[in-house]
Amino acid sequence: MAENPSGSGNRMLERIAAILDAVESGPATATELARRTDLSVSTAHRLALSLTEYEFLSRDAEGRFARGARFLRSSLETTATPILAALRDRTQETSQLWVRSGDDRLCVASVDSPHMLRATLPVGDRQALPAGSPGRLLARDAEAWEQIARTGWVESVGARTPGLGSVSAPVTVDGELIGAVCVAAPLARVTKSPGEDFGAAAVAAAEHLARALTDAQPR
């Protein structure tokens, strides 16, 4: 059986690492990546496209490459968890962060309510869009965004799961919708509605997360 020369594999890993390091300082075209890595433009472009396929990089409409969803989800979870914990402490209900992933919404961070009866979904859970308040928000449902324009939040009352309700607020950075902060609770503990009870807290947490993500961006 033919041997796989380790030198070739190491060179490939070095090139990939160089590409990933190169976008740490901000988005870059293939030409800029080549300059930052001392690779040829064709090699930098080919590797960047491959990394984009696996979501290690993303590519915008101007052809610039940046850190992809894999890194974004990890960064989001790290940044969001303490903010969600504070939201949970304020509301005493399960607090989550959802992002869009294709035609689904993906839970990237979650802090459970301390109550025995609670709404809970694990990190990594997927739900089809546009179910639930975060699904309506991330799917850019027109009625949901009209509600957001008025109040800053959108709610769902027993739509996905009977007996449960939720309210979600958008996390927006530089005009881009990053995700949805969600407070989910059994309707038995809701006094007025999920939005009226927890909407203001969800909006404040979403704005806090947006500021934290903005501060963490490369300058």
PDB file of C-alpha atoms in Angstrom:
ATOM      1  CA  MET A   1       0.000   0.000   0.000  1.00  0.00           C
ATOM      2  CA  ALA A   2       1.355   3.384  -0.972  1.00  0.00           C
ATOM      3  CA  GLU A   3       2.404   5.685   1.830  1.00  0.00           C
ATOM      4  CA  ASN A   4       0.850   9.109   2.302  1.00  0.00           C
ATOM      5  CA  PRO A   5       3.818  11.481   2.591  1.00  0.00           C
ATOM      6  CA  SER A   6       3.407  13.519   5.765  1.00  0.00           C
ATOM      7  CA  GLY A   7       5.294  16.456   4.263  1.00  0.00           C
ATOM      8  CA  SER A   8       2.577  17.057   1.688  1.00  0.00           C
ATOM      9  CA  GLY A   9      -0.150  16.910   4.320  1.00  0.00           C
ATOM     10  CA  ASN A  10       1.740  19.264   6.590  1.00  0.00           C
ATOM     11  CA  ARG A  11       2.193  21.793   3.787  1.00  0.00           C
ATOM     12  CA  MET A  12      -1.530  21.722   3.097  1.00  0.00           C
ATOM     13  CA  LEU A  13      -2.336  22.256   6.779  1.00  0.00           C
ATOM     14  CA  GLU A  14       0.154  25.123   6.924  1.00  0.00           C
ATOM     15  CA  ARG A  15      -1.525  26.772   3.945  1.00  0.00           C
ATOM     16  CA  ILE A  16      -4.992  26.330   5.436  1.00  0.00           C
ATOM     17  CA  ALA A  17      -3.812  27.731   8.763  1.00  0.00           C
ATOM     18  CA  ALA A  18      -2.264  30.685   6.946  1.00  0.00           C
ATOM     19  CA  ILE A  19      -5.540  31.405   5.144  1.00  0.00           C
ATOM     20  CA  LEU A  20      -7.523  31.248   8.398  1.00  0.00           C
ATOM     21  CA  ASP A  21      -4.984  33.478  10.143  1.00  0.00           C
ATOM     22  CA  ALA A  22      -5.155  35.943   7.255  1.00  0.00           C
ATOM     23  CA  VAL A  23      -8.845  36.716   7.775  1.00  0.00           C
ATOM     24  CA  GLU A  24      -8.354  37.413  11.490  1.00  0.00           C
ATOM     25  CA  SER A  25      -7.598  41.039  10.660  1.00  0.00           C
ATOM     26  CA  GLY A  26     -10.718  41.397   8.517  1.00  0.00           C
ATOM     27  CA  PRO A  27     -12.369  40.275   5.245  1.00  0.00           C
ATOM     28  CA  ALA A  28     -10.067  39.834   2.259  1.00  0.00           C
ATOM     29  CA  THR A  29     -10.247  39.117  -1.462  1.00  0.00           C
ATOM     30  CA  ALA A  30      -8.232  36.267  -2.929  1.00  0.00           C
ATOM     31  CA  THR A  31      -5.578  38.786  -3.981  1.00  0.00           C
ATOM     32  CA  GLU A  32      -5.368  40.164  -0.452  1.00  0.00           C
ATOM     33  CA  LEU A  33      -5.206  36.646   0.969  1.00  0.00           C
ATOM     34  CA  ALA A  34      -2.328  35.859  -1.370  1.00  0.00           C
ATOM     35  CA  ARG A  35      -0.465  38.944  -0.214  1.00  0.00           C
ATOM     36  CA  ARG A  36      -1.046  38.159   3.471  1.00  0.00           C
ATOM     37  CA  THR A  37       0.018  34.521   3.128  1.00  0.00           C
ATOM     38  CA  ASP A  38       2.731  34.626   0.434  1.00  0.00           C
ATOM     39  CA  LEU A  39       0.693  32.114  -1.572  1.00  0.00           C
ATOM     40  CA  SER A  40      -0.141  32.496  -5.227  1.00  0.00           C
ATOM     41  CA  VAL A  41      -3.509  34.081  -5.973  1.00  0.00           C
ATOM     42  CA  SER A  42      -4.769  30.870  -7.592  1.00  0.00           C
ATOM     43  CA  THR A  43      -3.769  28.747  -4.583  1.00  0.00           C
ATOM     44  CA  ALA A  44      -5.229  31.199  -2.081  1.00  0.00           C
ATOM     45  CA  HIS A  45      -8.461  31.396  -4.077  1.00  0.00           C
ATOM     46  CA  ARG A  46      -8.765  27.615  -4.417  1.00  0.00           C
ATOM     47  CA  LEU A  47      -8.169  26.978  -0.719  1.00  0.00           C
ATOM     48  CA  ALA A  48     -10.512  29.794   0.317  1.00  0.00           C
ATOM     49  CA  LEU A  49     -13.304  28.378  -1.847  1.00  0.00           C
ATOM     50  CA  SER A  50     -12.783  24.924  -0.324  1.00  0.00           C
ATOM     51  CA  LEU A  51     -12.887  26.367   3.199  1.00  0.00           C
ATOM     52  CA  THR A  52     -16.081  28.216   2.292  1.00  0.00           C
ATOM     53  CA  GLU A  53     -17.751  24.937   1.281  1.00  0.00           C
ATOM     54  CA  TYR A  54     -17.115  23.604   4.801  1.00  0.00           C
ATOM     55  CA  GLU A  55     -18.189  26.887   6.474  1.00  0.00           C
ATOM     56  CA  PHE A  56     -14.741  27.685   7.842  1.00  0.00           C
ATOM     57  CA  LEU A  57     -14.919  30.814   5.678  1.00  0.00           C
ATOM     58  CA  SER A  58     -17.789  32.845   4.270  1.00  0.00           C
ATOM     59  CA  ARG A  59     -17.848  34.959   1.116  1.00  0.00           C
ATOM     60  CA  ASP A  60     -19.746  38.210   0.616  1.00  0.00           C
ATOM     61  CA  ALA A  61     -21.243  39.734  -2.524  1.00  0.00           C
ATOM     62  CA  GLU A  62     -17.984  41.567  -3.246  1.00  0.00           C
ATOM     63  CA  GLY A  63     -16.002  38.324  -3.244  1.00  0.00           C
ATOM     64  CA  ARG A  64     -14.279  38.951   0.081  1.00  0.00           C
ATOM     65  CA  PHE A  65     -13.605  36.021   2.406  1.00  0.00           C
ATOM     66  CA  ALA A  66     -14.174  36.176   6.157  1.00  0.00           C
ATOM     67  CA  ARG A  67     -14.481  33.794   9.096  1.00  0.00           C
ATOM     68  CA  GLY A  68     -17.326  31.384   8.491  1.00  0.00           C
ATOM     69  CA  ALA A  69     -20.280  29.985  10.377  1.00  0.00           C
ATOM     70  CA  ARG A  70     -18.251  27.342  12.218  1.00  0.00           C
ATOM     71  CA  PHE A  71     -16.209  30.035  13.942  1.00  0.00           C
ATOM     72  CA  LEU A  72     -19.207  32.326  14.271  1.00  0.00           C
ATOM     73  CA  ARG A  73     -21.216  29.680  16.124  1.00  0.00           C
ATOM     74  CA  SER A  74     -18.350  29.027  18.546  1.00  0.00           C
ATOM     75  CA  SER A  75     -17.809  32.742  19.125  1.00  0.00           C
ATOM     76  CA  LEU A  76     -21.524  33.329  19.508  1.00  0.00           C
ATOM     77  CA  GLU A  77     -21.892  30.601  22.120  1.00  0.00           C
ATOM     78  CA  THR A  78     -18.962  31.921  24.149  1.00  0.00           C
ATOM     79  CA  THR A  79     -20.165  35.522  24.000  1.00  0.00           C
ATOM     80  CA  ALA A  80     -23.869  34.797  24.382  1.00  0.00           C
ATOM     81  CA  THR A  81     -23.880  32.344  27.288  1.00  0.00           C
ATOM     82  CA  PRO A  82     -23.253  34.835  30.142  1.00  0.00           C
ATOM     83  CA  ILE A  83     -25.733  37.281  28.586  1.00  0.00           C
ATOM     84  CA  LEU A  84     -28.336  34.524  28.341  1.00  0.00           C
ATOM     85  CA  ALA A  85     -27.608  33.509  31.936  1.00  0.00           C
ATOM     86  CA  ALA A  86     -28.361  37.075  33.061  1.00  0.00           C
ATOM     87  CA  LEU A  87     -31.547  37.029  30.968  1.00  0.00           C
ATOM     88  CA  ARG A  88     -32.562  33.717  32.563  1.00  0.00           C
ATOM     89  CA  ASP A  89     -31.916  35.157  36.036  1.00  0.00           C
ATOM     90  CA  ARG A  90     -34.029  38.208  35.192  1.00  0.00           C
ATOM     91  CA  THR A  91     -36.963  36.270  33.716  1.00  0.00           C
ATOM     92  CA  GLN A  92     -36.553  32.922  35.528  1.00  0.00           C
ATOM     93  CA  GLU A  93     -37.279  31.303  32.152  1.00  0.00           C
ATOM     94  CA  THR A  94     -35.197  29.422  29.581  1.00  0.00           C
ATOM     95  CA  SER A  95     -33.136  31.772  27.427  1.00  0.00           C
ATOM     96  CA  GLN A  96     -31.667  30.785  24.070  1.00  0.00           C
ATOM     97  CA  LEU A  97     -29.824  32.068  21.031  1.00  0.00           C
ATOM     98  CA  TRP A  98     -30.872  30.809  17.605  1.00  0.00           C
ATOM     99  CA  VAL A  99     -29.250  31.355  14.203  1.00  0.00           C
ATOM    100  CA  ARG A 100     -30.432  30.511  10.718  1.00  0.00           C
ATOM    101  CA  SER A 101     -28.914  27.439   9.091  1.00  0.00           C
ATOM    102  CA  GLY A 102     -30.382  26.813   5.646  1.00  0.00           C
ATOM    103  CA  ASP A 103     -34.110  26.269   6.039  1.00  0.00           C
ATOM    104  CA  ASP A 104     -33.763  25.568   9.767  1.00  0.00           C
ATOM    105  CA  ARG A 105     -33.025  27.490  12.907  1.00  0.00           C
ATOM    106  CA  LEU A 106     -30.132  26.202  15.002  1.00  0.00           C
ATOM    107  CA  CYS A 107     -29.766  26.617  18.766  1.00  0.00           C
ATOM    108  CA  VAL A 108     -26.193  27.765  19.473  1.00  0.00           C
ATOM    109  CA  ALA A 109     -26.568  28.645  23.171  1.00  0.00           C
ATOM    110  CA  SER A 110     -29.147  27.878  25.846  1.00  0.00           C
ATOM    111  CA  VAL A 111     -29.538  28.455  29.597  1.00  0.00           C
ATOM    112  CA  ASP A 112     -32.405  26.574  31.232  1.00  0.00           C
ATOM    113  CA  SER A 113     -34.991  27.926  33.620  1.00  0.00           C
ATOM    114  CA  PRO A 114     -34.518  26.873  37.263  1.00  0.00           C
ATOM    115  CA  HIS A 115     -38.148  25.677  37.416  1.00  0.00           C
ATOM    116  CA  MET A 116     -38.955  21.974  37.182  1.00  0.00           C
ATOM    117  CA  LEU A 117     -41.604  22.753  34.540  1.00  0.00           C
ATOM    118  CA  ARG A 118     -39.709  24.534  31.791  1.00  0.00           C
ATOM    119  CA  ALA A 119     -39.171  24.867  28.079  1.00  0.00           C
ATOM    120  CA  THR A 120     -35.863  23.347  27.083  1.00  0.00           C
ATOM    121  CA  LEU A 121     -34.014  22.409  23.907  1.00  0.00           C
ATOM    122  CA  PRO A 122     -30.350  21.392  23.757  1.00  0.00           C
ATOM    123  CA  VAL A 123     -27.591  23.283  21.988  1.00  0.00           C
ATOM    124  CA  GLY A 124     -27.420  21.936  18.444  1.00  0.00           C
ATOM    125  CA  ASP A 125     -31.172  21.385  18.178  1.00  0.00           C
ATOM    126  CA  ARG A 126     -32.707  22.256  14.814  1.00  0.00           C
ATOM    127  CA  GLN A 127     -36.241  23.351  14.090  1.00  0.00           C
ATOM    128  CA  ALA A 128     -37.722  24.019  10.674  1.00  0.00           C
ATOM    129  CA  LEU A 129     -38.429  27.637   9.771  1.00  0.00           C
ATOM    130  CA  PRO A 130     -40.641  29.507  10.467  1.00  0.00           C
ATOM    131  CA  ALA A 131     -41.880  27.647  13.562  1.00  0.00           C
ATOM    132  CA  GLY A 132     -41.886  29.599  16.827  1.00  0.00           C
ATOM    133  CA  SER A 133     -40.961  33.204  17.494  1.00  0.00           C
ATOM    134  CA  PRO A 134     -37.245  32.785  16.629  1.00  0.00           C
ATOM    135  CA  GLY A 135     -38.230  30.926  13.471  1.00  0.00           C
ATOM    136  CA  ARG A 136     -40.571  33.701  12.369  1.00  0.00           C
ATOM    137  CA  LEU A 137     -37.867  36.270  13.055  1.00  0.00           C
ATOM    138  CA  LEU A 138     -35.062  34.392  11.265  1.00  0.00           C
ATOM    139  CA  ALA A 139     -37.328  33.558   8.312  1.00  0.00           C
ATOM    140  CA  ARG A 140     -38.048  37.293   8.032  1.00  0.00           C
ATOM    141  CA  ASP A 141     -41.774  36.692   8.188  1.00  0.00           C
ATOM    142  CA  ALA A 142     -43.365  40.000   7.154  1.00  0.00           C
ATOM    143  CA  GLU A 143     -45.940  40.067   9.960  1.00  0.00           C
ATOM    144  CA  ALA A 144     -43.258  39.210  12.519  1.00  0.00           C
ATOM    145  CA  TRP A 145     -41.034  42.061  11.380  1.00  0.00           C
ATOM    146  CA  GLU A 146     -43.937  44.488  11.469  1.00  0.00           C
ATOM    147  CA  GLN A 147     -44.314  43.512  15.130  1.00  0.00           C
ATOM    148  CA  ILE A 148     -40.566  43.958  15.689  1.00  0.00           C
ATOM    149  CA  ALA A 149     -40.731  47.427  14.142  1.00  0.00           C
ATOM    150  CA  ARG A 150     -43.410  48.383  16.688  1.00  0.00           C
ATOM    151  CA  THR A 151     -42.114  46.704  19.836  1.00  0.00           C
ATOM    152  CA  GLY A 152     -38.635  45.293  19.178  1.00  0.00           C
ATOM    153  CA  TRP A 153     -39.831  41.723  19.681  1.00  0.00           C
ATOM    154  CA  VAL A 154     -42.087  39.036  18.195  1.00  0.00           C
ATOM    155  CA  GLU A 155     -43.973  36.423  20.197  1.00  0.00           C
ATOM    156  CA  SER A 156     -45.441  32.970  19.684  1.00  0.00           C
ATOM    157  CA  VAL A 157     -48.208  31.495  21.842  1.00  0.00           C
ATOM    158  CA  GLY A 158     -48.553  27.724  21.637  1.00  0.00           C
ATOM    159  CA  ALA A 159     -47.888  27.716  17.882  1.00  0.00           C
ATOM    160  CA  ARG A 160     -45.095  25.111  17.843  1.00  0.00           C
ATOM    161  CA  THR A 161     -45.816  23.310  21.127  1.00  0.00           C
ATOM    162  CA  PRO A 162     -49.186  23.587  22.896  1.00  0.00           C
ATOM    163  CA  GLY A 163     -48.765  25.015  26.380  1.00  0.00           C
ATOM    164  CA  LEU A 164     -45.509  26.825  25.587  1.00  0.00           C
ATOM    165  CA  GLY A 165     -44.874  30.388  24.462  1.00  0.00           C
ATOM    166  CA  SER A 166     -41.855  32.426  23.504  1.00  0.00           C
ATOM    167  CA  VAL A 167     -40.674  35.894  22.607  1.00  0.00           C
ATOM    168  CA  SER A 168     -37.655  36.688  20.442  1.00  0.00           C
ATOM    169  CA  ALA A 169     -35.624  39.789  19.622  1.00  0.00           C
ATOM    170  CA  PRO A 170     -33.152  40.243  16.739  1.00  0.00           C
ATOM    171  CA  VAL A 171     -29.383  40.447  17.195  1.00  0.00           C
ATOM    172  CA  THR A 172     -28.142  42.804  14.486  1.00  0.00           C
ATOM    173  CA  VAL A 173     -24.497  43.746  13.870  1.00  0.00           C
ATOM    174  CA  ASP A 174     -23.550  46.284  11.184  1.00  0.00           C
ATOM    175  CA  GLY A 175     -27.004  45.932   9.660  1.00  0.00           C
ATOM    176  CA  GLU A 176     -26.734  42.133   9.405  1.00  0.00           C
ATOM    177  CA  LEU A 177     -29.160  39.838  11.212  1.00  0.00           C
ATOM    178  CA  ILE A 178     -26.956  37.499  13.259  1.00  0.00           C
ATOM    179  CA  GLY A 179     -29.505  35.626  15.319  1.00  0.00           C
ATOM    180  CA  ALA A 180     -32.494  35.714  17.653  1.00  0.00           C
ATOM    181  CA  VAL A 181     -32.456  35.897  21.445  1.00  0.00           C
ATOM    182  CA  CYS A 182     -35.431  33.929  22.734  1.00  0.00           C
ATOM    183  CA  VAL A 183     -37.168  33.556  26.091  1.00  0.00           C
ATOM    184  CA  ALA A 184     -39.337  30.422  26.194  1.00  0.00           C
ATOM    185  CA  ALA A 185     -41.777  29.597  28.988  1.00  0.00           C
ATOM    186  CA  PRO A 186     -44.771  27.438  29.902  1.00  0.00           C
ATOM    187  CA  LEU A 187     -47.910  29.471  29.335  1.00  0.00           C
ATOM    188  CA  ALA A 188     -49.032  28.540  32.853  1.00  0.00           C
ATOM    189  CA  ARG A 189     -46.461  31.037  34.198  1.00  0.00           C
ATOM    190  CA  VAL A 190     -47.187  33.777  31.644  1.00  0.00           C
ATOM    191  CA  THR A 191     -49.168  36.638  33.185  1.00  0.00           C
ATOM    192  CA  LYS A 192     -50.185  38.655  30.116  1.00  0.00           C
ATOM    193  CA  SER A 193     -48.345  37.317  27.053  1.00  0.00           C
ATOM    194  CA  PRO A 194     -44.774  36.161  26.384  1.00  0.00           C
ATOM    195  CA  GLY A 195     -44.040  39.470  24.687  1.00  0.00           C
ATOM    196  CA  GLU A 196     -45.545  41.694  27.354  1.00  0.00           C
ATOM    197  CA  ASP A 197     -43.966  39.677  30.174  1.00  0.00           C
ATOM    198  CA  PHE A 198     -40.474  39.127  28.756  1.00  0.00           C
ATOM    199  CA  GLY A 199     -40.140  41.167  25.555  1.00  0.00           C
ATOM    200  CA  ALA A 200     -38.295  44.128  27.044  1.00  0.00           C
ATOM    201  CA  ALA A 201     -35.770  41.821  28.727  1.00  0.00           C
ATOM    202  CA  ALA A 202     -35.207  39.891  25.475  1.00  0.00           C
ATOM    203  CA  VAL A 203     -34.639  43.122  23.542  1.00  0.00           C
ATOM    204  CA  ALA A 204     -32.144  44.371  26.139  1.00  0.00           C
ATOM    205  CA  ALA A 205     -30.230  41.069  26.006  1.00  0.00           C
ATOM    206  CA  ALA A 206     -30.175  41.086  22.185  1.00  0.00           C
ATOM    207  CA  GLU A 207     -28.813  44.639  22.166  1.00  0.00           C
ATOM    208  CA  HIS A 208     -26.207  43.697  24.791  1.00  0.00           C
ATOM    209  CA  LEU A 209     -25.080  40.743  22.671  1.00  0.00           C
ATOM    210  CA  ALA A 210     -24.923  42.900  19.529  1.00  0.00           C
ATOM    211  CA  ARG A 211     -22.659  45.385  21.342  1.00  0.00           C
ATOM    212  CA  ALA A 212     -20.433  42.589  22.650  1.00  0.00           C
ATOM    213  CA  LEU A 213     -20.051  41.093  19.171  1.00  0.00           C
ATOM    214  CA  THR A 214     -19.304  44.519  17.686  1.00  0.00           C
ATOM    215  CA  ASP A 215     -16.622  45.168  20.321  1.00  0.00           C
ATOM    216  CA  ALA A 216     -15.048  41.788  19.551  1.00  0.00           C
ATOM    217  CA  GLN A 217     -14.676  42.477  15.822  1.00  0.00           C
ATOM    218  CA  PRO A 218     -11.159  43.144  14.475  1.00  0.00           C
ATOM    219  CA  ARG A 219     -10.358  46.838  14.150  1.00  0.00           C
TER     220      ARG A 219
END
